[in-house]
Amino acid sequence: SKRMSPFIAFVLGGPGSGKGTQCTKIADAFGFTHLSAGDLLRKEILSNGENGAMILDTIKEGKIVPSEITVNLIRRAIETSENHKFLIDGFPRSDENRIAFERIVGAEPDIVLFFDCPEEEMVKRVLSRNQGRIDDNIETVKKRLKVFHTLNLPIVNYYSGKGKVHKINAVGTVDEIFEKVRPLFAAFSN
Ligand code: UP5
Ligand code: MG
């Protein structure tokens, strides 16, 4: 059991904006535990649980999985970790997601990273990823971008209003972008 309330960074940005790539580097450099909501959901599909088929259909359509499912996967990962520093990658994606997290986990993010990337760059990266993701096709990418604009971006605006957002231009090499991310976490490490 944990005595400290955890340090939580939400890492947001459109499909292919580089959330996962940068989270891996932050986790390595600063000792965070990286929780990708999408990865947790994809593991849930593979585990043959009762919600697997529904989650698969939802991801295929680029829609948002019911909040309770995602939040409980994140909660369990936080609770079973020895760490107290978490990067929550690709969540929350809607107002409802955010409210469910506050209710079920009982925490708010300390900081929010937002990777700002032009749409054509995001599409190019996703379609050239080639890792067999069911949602990396042009039809689903268009749907993911629509959901990003209508439901995800308002979350970024919400946290901007709370002064929590660090907006990062996501164009450049992986290392160039990490050099912009690094100072944000250097301030919080240990
Ligand atoms: N790449 C990375 N950085 C680069 C750079 N600087 N220059 C050139 N290339 C770069 O990167 C994408 C690709 O680009 C990779 O090949 C990488 O090498 C390269 P990545 O770091 O993977 O980007 P990321 O932002 O993580 O893209 P991802 O596709 O994972 O973002 P999504 O937000 O679309 O996907 P996620 O897995 O978070 O969610 C998938 C689906 O799950 C959602 O659409 C939704 O249906 C569902 N979901 C929910 O319902 N609820 C949730 O809370 C979360 C997900
Ligand atoms: Mg990702």
Short mmCIF file of C-alpha atoms and ligand atoms in Angstrom, two decimals:
data_model
loop_
_atom_site.label_atom_id
_atom_site.label_comp_id
_atom_site.label_asym_id
_atom_site.label_seq_id
_atom_site.Cartn_x
_atom_site.Cartn_y
_atom_site.Cartn_z
CA SER A 1 0.00 0.00 0.00
CA LYS A 2 1.08 3.51 -0.75
CA ARG A 3 1.45 6.37 1.67
CA MET A 4 2.06 9.09 -0.88
CA SER A 5 -0.56 10.14 -3.36
CA PRO A 6 0.94 9.36 -6.74
CA PHE A 7 2.45 11.87 -9.14
CA ILE A 8 0.38 11.69 -12.31
CA ALA A 9 1.15 13.08 -15.75
CA PHE A 10 -1.49 12.77 -18.46
CA VAL A 11 0.13 12.55 -21.90
CA LEU A 12 -2.22 13.66 -24.66
CA GLY A 13 -2.06 14.24 -28.40
CA GLY A 14 -3.65 12.91 -31.56
CA PRO A 15 -3.06 9.49 -33.13
CA GLY A 16 0.61 9.15 -34.05
CA SER A 17 1.65 12.38 -32.33
CA GLY A 18 4.39 10.44 -30.51
CA LYS A 19 2.88 9.90 -27.05
CA GLY A 20 4.08 6.34 -26.68
CA THR A 21 7.54 7.04 -28.09
CA GLN A 22 8.17 9.96 -25.75
CA CYS A 23 6.66 8.18 -22.74
CA THR A 24 9.18 5.35 -23.17
CA LYS A 25 12.00 7.88 -23.02
CA ILE A 26 10.53 9.75 -20.03
CA ALA A 27 10.01 6.47 -18.17
CA ASP A 28 13.64 5.44 -18.80
CA ALA A 29 15.13 8.80 -17.90
CA PHE A 30 13.01 9.70 -14.89
CA GLY A 31 11.77 6.43 -13.41
CA PHE A 32 8.11 6.80 -14.28
CA THR A 33 5.80 3.89 -14.87
CA HIS A 34 4.29 4.20 -18.35
CA LEU A 35 0.62 3.27 -18.57
CA SER A 36 -0.74 3.46 -22.10
CA ALA A 37 -4.54 3.28 -21.95
CA GLY A 38 -4.58 1.89 -25.49
CA ASP A 39 -2.05 -0.82 -24.58
CA LEU A 40 -4.07 -1.77 -21.48
CA LEU A 41 -7.18 -2.10 -23.65
CA ARG A 42 -5.33 -4.13 -26.31
CA LYS A 43 -4.06 -6.49 -23.56
CA GLU A 44 -7.63 -6.83 -22.35
CA ILE A 45 -8.67 -7.99 -25.84
CA LEU A 46 -5.91 -10.62 -25.84
CA SER A 47 -6.77 -11.85 -22.34
CA ASN A 48 -10.14 -13.17 -23.57
CA GLY A 49 -12.06 -11.27 -20.92
CA GLU A 50 -15.78 -10.62 -21.14
CA ASN A 51 -15.27 -7.16 -22.68
CA GLY A 52 -12.69 -8.17 -25.29
CA ALA A 53 -14.98 -8.29 -28.32
CA MET A 54 -16.62 -4.98 -27.47
CA ILE A 55 -13.24 -3.29 -26.94
CA LEU A 56 -11.97 -4.64 -30.26
CA ASP A 57 -15.03 -3.31 -32.11
CA THR A 58 -14.71 0.07 -30.41
CA ILE A 59 -11.02 0.44 -31.31
CA LYS A 60 -11.70 -0.67 -34.87
CA GLU A 61 -14.25 2.15 -35.13
CA GLY A 62 -11.91 4.66 -33.48
CA LYS A 63 -14.49 5.28 -30.77
CA ILE A 64 -13.97 5.59 -27.03
CA VAL A 65 -14.32 2.54 -24.80
CA PRO A 66 -16.72 3.02 -21.86
CA SER A 67 -14.96 4.99 -19.14
CA GLU A 68 -15.46 2.47 -16.34
CA ILE A 69 -13.50 -0.19 -18.23
CA THR A 70 -10.49 1.99 -19.02
CA VAL A 71 -10.40 3.70 -15.63
CA ASN A 72 -10.51 0.39 -13.79
CA LEU A 73 -7.61 -0.96 -15.87
CA ILE A 74 -5.60 2.17 -15.02
CA ARG A 75 -6.61 2.05 -11.35
CA ARG A 76 -5.53 -1.58 -11.04
CA ALA A 77 -2.18 -0.79 -12.68
CA ILE A 78 -1.56 2.11 -10.30
CA GLU A 79 -2.60 0.12 -7.24
CA THR A 80 -0.45 -2.89 -8.03
CA SER A 81 2.63 -0.79 -8.78
CA GLU A 82 5.39 -0.07 -6.31
CA ASN A 83 6.05 3.19 -8.12
CA HIS A 84 4.47 6.52 -7.25
CA LYS A 85 5.14 8.30 -10.58
CA PHE A 86 2.90 7.51 -13.55
CA LEU A 87 2.62 8.59 -17.16
CA ILE A 88 -0.91 7.99 -18.33
CA ASP A 89 -0.64 7.88 -22.10
CA GLY A 90 -3.68 8.53 -24.29
CA PHE A 91 -6.17 9.12 -21.50
CA PRO A 92 -8.52 10.87 -20.74
CA ARG A 93 -10.10 11.16 -24.19
CA SER A 94 -13.39 12.74 -23.20
CA ASP A 95 -14.97 14.75 -20.45
CA GLU A 96 -16.69 11.61 -19.29
CA ASN A 97 -13.31 9.79 -19.12
CA ARG A 98 -11.89 12.59 -17.01
CA ILE A 99 -14.81 12.66 -14.58
CA ALA A 100 -14.76 8.86 -14.19
CA PHE A 101 -11.03 8.98 -13.40
CA GLU A 102 -11.53 11.65 -10.76
CA ARG A 103 -14.34 9.61 -9.21
CA ILE A 104 -12.80 6.12 -9.35
CA VAL A 105 -9.10 6.89 -8.83
CA GLY A 106 -9.73 9.96 -6.69
CA ALA A 107 -6.83 11.90 -8.20
CA GLU A 108 -6.08 14.65 -10.67
CA PRO A 109 -3.03 15.00 -12.89
CA ASP A 110 -0.12 17.07 -11.63
CA ILE A 111 0.79 17.97 -15.21
CA VAL A 112 -0.61 17.40 -18.67
CA LEU A 113 1.63 17.08 -21.73
CA PHE A 114 0.09 17.84 -25.08
CA PHE A 115 1.92 16.80 -28.23
CA ASP A 116 0.81 19.20 -30.93
CA CYS A 117 1.27 17.64 -34.36
CA PRO A 118 -0.11 18.55 -37.80
CA GLU A 119 -2.72 16.16 -39.06
CA GLU A 120 -0.81 15.13 -42.21
CA GLU A 121 2.23 14.21 -40.11
CA MET A 122 0.09 12.13 -37.74
CA VAL A 123 -1.52 10.27 -40.64
CA LYS A 124 1.87 9.61 -42.23
CA ARG A 125 3.31 8.20 -38.99
CA VAL A 126 0.34 5.99 -38.19
CA LEU A 127 0.08 4.54 -41.69
CA SER A 128 3.80 3.75 -41.80
CA ARG A 129 3.95 2.18 -38.33
CA ASN A 130 3.31 -1.32 -39.64
CA GLN A 131 2.86 -3.12 -36.33
CA GLY A 132 -0.42 -4.78 -37.21
CA ARG A 133 -2.68 -2.51 -35.21
CA ILE A 134 -6.27 -3.01 -36.25
CA ASP A 135 -6.85 0.76 -36.25
CA ASP A 136 -3.84 1.73 -38.42
CA ASN A 137 -5.72 1.97 -41.70
CA ILE A 138 -6.87 5.10 -43.48
CA GLU A 139 -10.59 4.59 -42.72
CA THR A 140 -10.06 4.19 -38.97
CA VAL A 141 -7.42 6.93 -38.85
CA LYS A 142 -9.97 9.40 -40.25
CA LYS A 143 -12.40 8.39 -37.51
CA ARG A 144 -9.69 8.66 -34.82
CA LEU A 145 -8.87 12.18 -36.01
CA LYS A 146 -12.51 13.21 -35.86
CA VAL A 147 -12.83 11.90 -32.30
CA PHE A 148 -9.57 13.64 -31.43
CA HIS A 149 -10.95 17.01 -32.53
CA THR A 150 -14.42 16.68 -31.08
CA LEU A 151 -13.78 14.87 -27.79
CA ASN A 152 -10.04 14.81 -26.94
CA LEU A 153 -9.12 18.43 -27.64
CA PRO A 154 -11.74 19.82 -25.23
CA ILE A 155 -9.90 17.91 -22.48
CA VAL A 156 -6.69 19.73 -23.35
CA ASN A 157 -8.59 23.03 -23.17
CA TYR A 158 -10.07 22.06 -19.82
CA TYR A 159 -6.63 21.47 -18.31
CA SER A 160 -5.23 24.56 -20.02
CA GLY A 161 -7.75 26.53 -18.03
CA LYS A 162 -6.28 24.98 -14.90
CA GLY A 163 -2.75 25.96 -15.93
CA LYS A 164 -1.61 22.33 -16.14
CA VAL A 165 -0.86 21.94 -19.84
CA HIS A 166 2.60 21.89 -21.37
CA LYS A 167 2.15 22.07 -25.12
CA ILE A 168 4.99 20.60 -27.13
CA ASN A 169 5.50 20.94 -30.86
CA ALA A 170 5.68 17.28 -31.91
CA VAL A 171 7.41 17.87 -35.25
CA GLY A 172 11.10 16.98 -35.34
CA THR A 173 13.20 13.97 -34.53
CA VAL A 174 12.38 11.84 -31.50
CA ASP A 175 15.47 13.20 -29.73
CA GLU A 176 14.69 16.82 -30.59
CA ILE A 177 11.24 16.44 -29.09
CA PHE A 178 12.59 14.70 -26.00
CA GLU A 179 14.90 17.66 -25.38
CA LYS A 180 11.78 19.81 -25.07
CA VAL A 181 10.10 17.29 -22.76
CA ARG A 182 13.08 16.63 -20.49
CA PRO A 183 13.08 19.97 -18.58
CA LEU A 184 9.46 19.47 -17.54
CA PHE A 185 10.35 16.25 -15.74
CA ALA A 186 13.77 17.25 -14.48
CA ALA A 187 11.91 19.64 -12.20
CA PHE A 188 9.87 16.80 -10.67
CA SER A 189 12.40 13.98 -10.46
CA ASN A 190 12.97 12.54 -6.97
N1 UP5 B 1 7.25 8.36 -34.47
C1 UP5 B 1 7.15 8.77 -33.17
N2 UP5 B 1 7.77 9.95 -33.00
C2 UP5 B 1 8.26 10.32 -34.21
C3 UP5 B 1 8.99 11.46 -34.68
N3 UP5 B 1 9.34 12.44 -33.86
N4 UP5 B 1 9.31 11.51 -35.99
C4 UP5 B 1 8.94 10.52 -36.84
N5 UP5 B 1 8.26 9.41 -36.44
C5 UP5 B 1 7.92 9.32 -35.15
O1 UP5 B 1 4.26 7.09 -32.76
C6 UP5 B 1 3.54 6.74 -33.92
C7 UP5 B 1 4.52 6.30 -35.02
O2 UP5 B 1 5.32 7.41 -35.36
C8 UP5 B 1 5.47 5.19 -34.57
O3 UP5 B 1 5.74 4.36 -35.65
C9 UP5 B 1 6.72 5.96 -34.14
O4 UP5 B 1 7.88 5.20 -34.29
C10 UP5 B 1 6.70 7.15 -35.07
P1 UP5 B 1 3.70 6.73 -31.30
O5 UP5 B 1 4.72 7.13 -30.32
O6 UP5 B 1 3.23 5.33 -31.30
O7 UP5 B 1 2.45 7.74 -31.24
P2 UP5 B 1 1.18 7.71 -30.33
O8 UP5 B 1 0.81 9.13 -30.09
O9 UP5 B 1 1.38 6.84 -29.15
O10 UP5 B 1 0.15 7.07 -31.37
P3 UP5 B 1 -1.02 6.04 -31.14
O11 UP5 B 1 -1.41 5.56 -32.50
O12 UP5 B 1 -0.70 5.04 -30.11
O13 UP5 B 1 -2.13 7.04 -30.58
P4 UP5 B 1 -3.64 6.82 -30.37
O14 UP5 B 1 -4.03 7.85 -29.39
O15 UP5 B 1 -4.38 6.84 -31.65
O16 UP5 B 1 -3.74 5.31 -29.86
P5 UP5 B 1 -4.02 4.67 -28.44
O17 UP5 B 1 -3.35 3.38 -28.39
O18 UP5 B 1 -3.81 5.65 -27.37
O19 UP5 B 1 -5.59 4.40 -28.56
C11 UP5 B 1 -6.07 3.51 -29.55
C12 UP5 B 1 -7.58 3.38 -29.44
O20 UP5 B 1 -7.92 2.81 -28.19
C13 UP5 B 1 -8.37 4.69 -29.50
O21 UP5 B 1 -8.59 5.13 -30.81
C14 UP5 B 1 -9.65 4.28 -28.80
O22 UP5 B 1 -10.49 3.55 -29.68
C15 UP5 B 1 -9.13 3.34 -27.71
N6 UP5 B 1 -8.92 4.03 -26.43
C16 UP5 B 1 -10.03 4.30 -25.64
O23 UP5 B 1 -11.16 3.99 -26.00
N7 UP5 B 1 -9.84 4.91 -24.44
C17 UP5 B 1 -8.62 5.29 -23.99
O24 UP5 B 1 -8.52 5.85 -22.88
C18 UP5 B 1 -7.49 5.02 -24.79
C19 UP5 B 1 -7.67 4.40 -26.01
MG MG B 2 0.42 5.09 -28.42
#
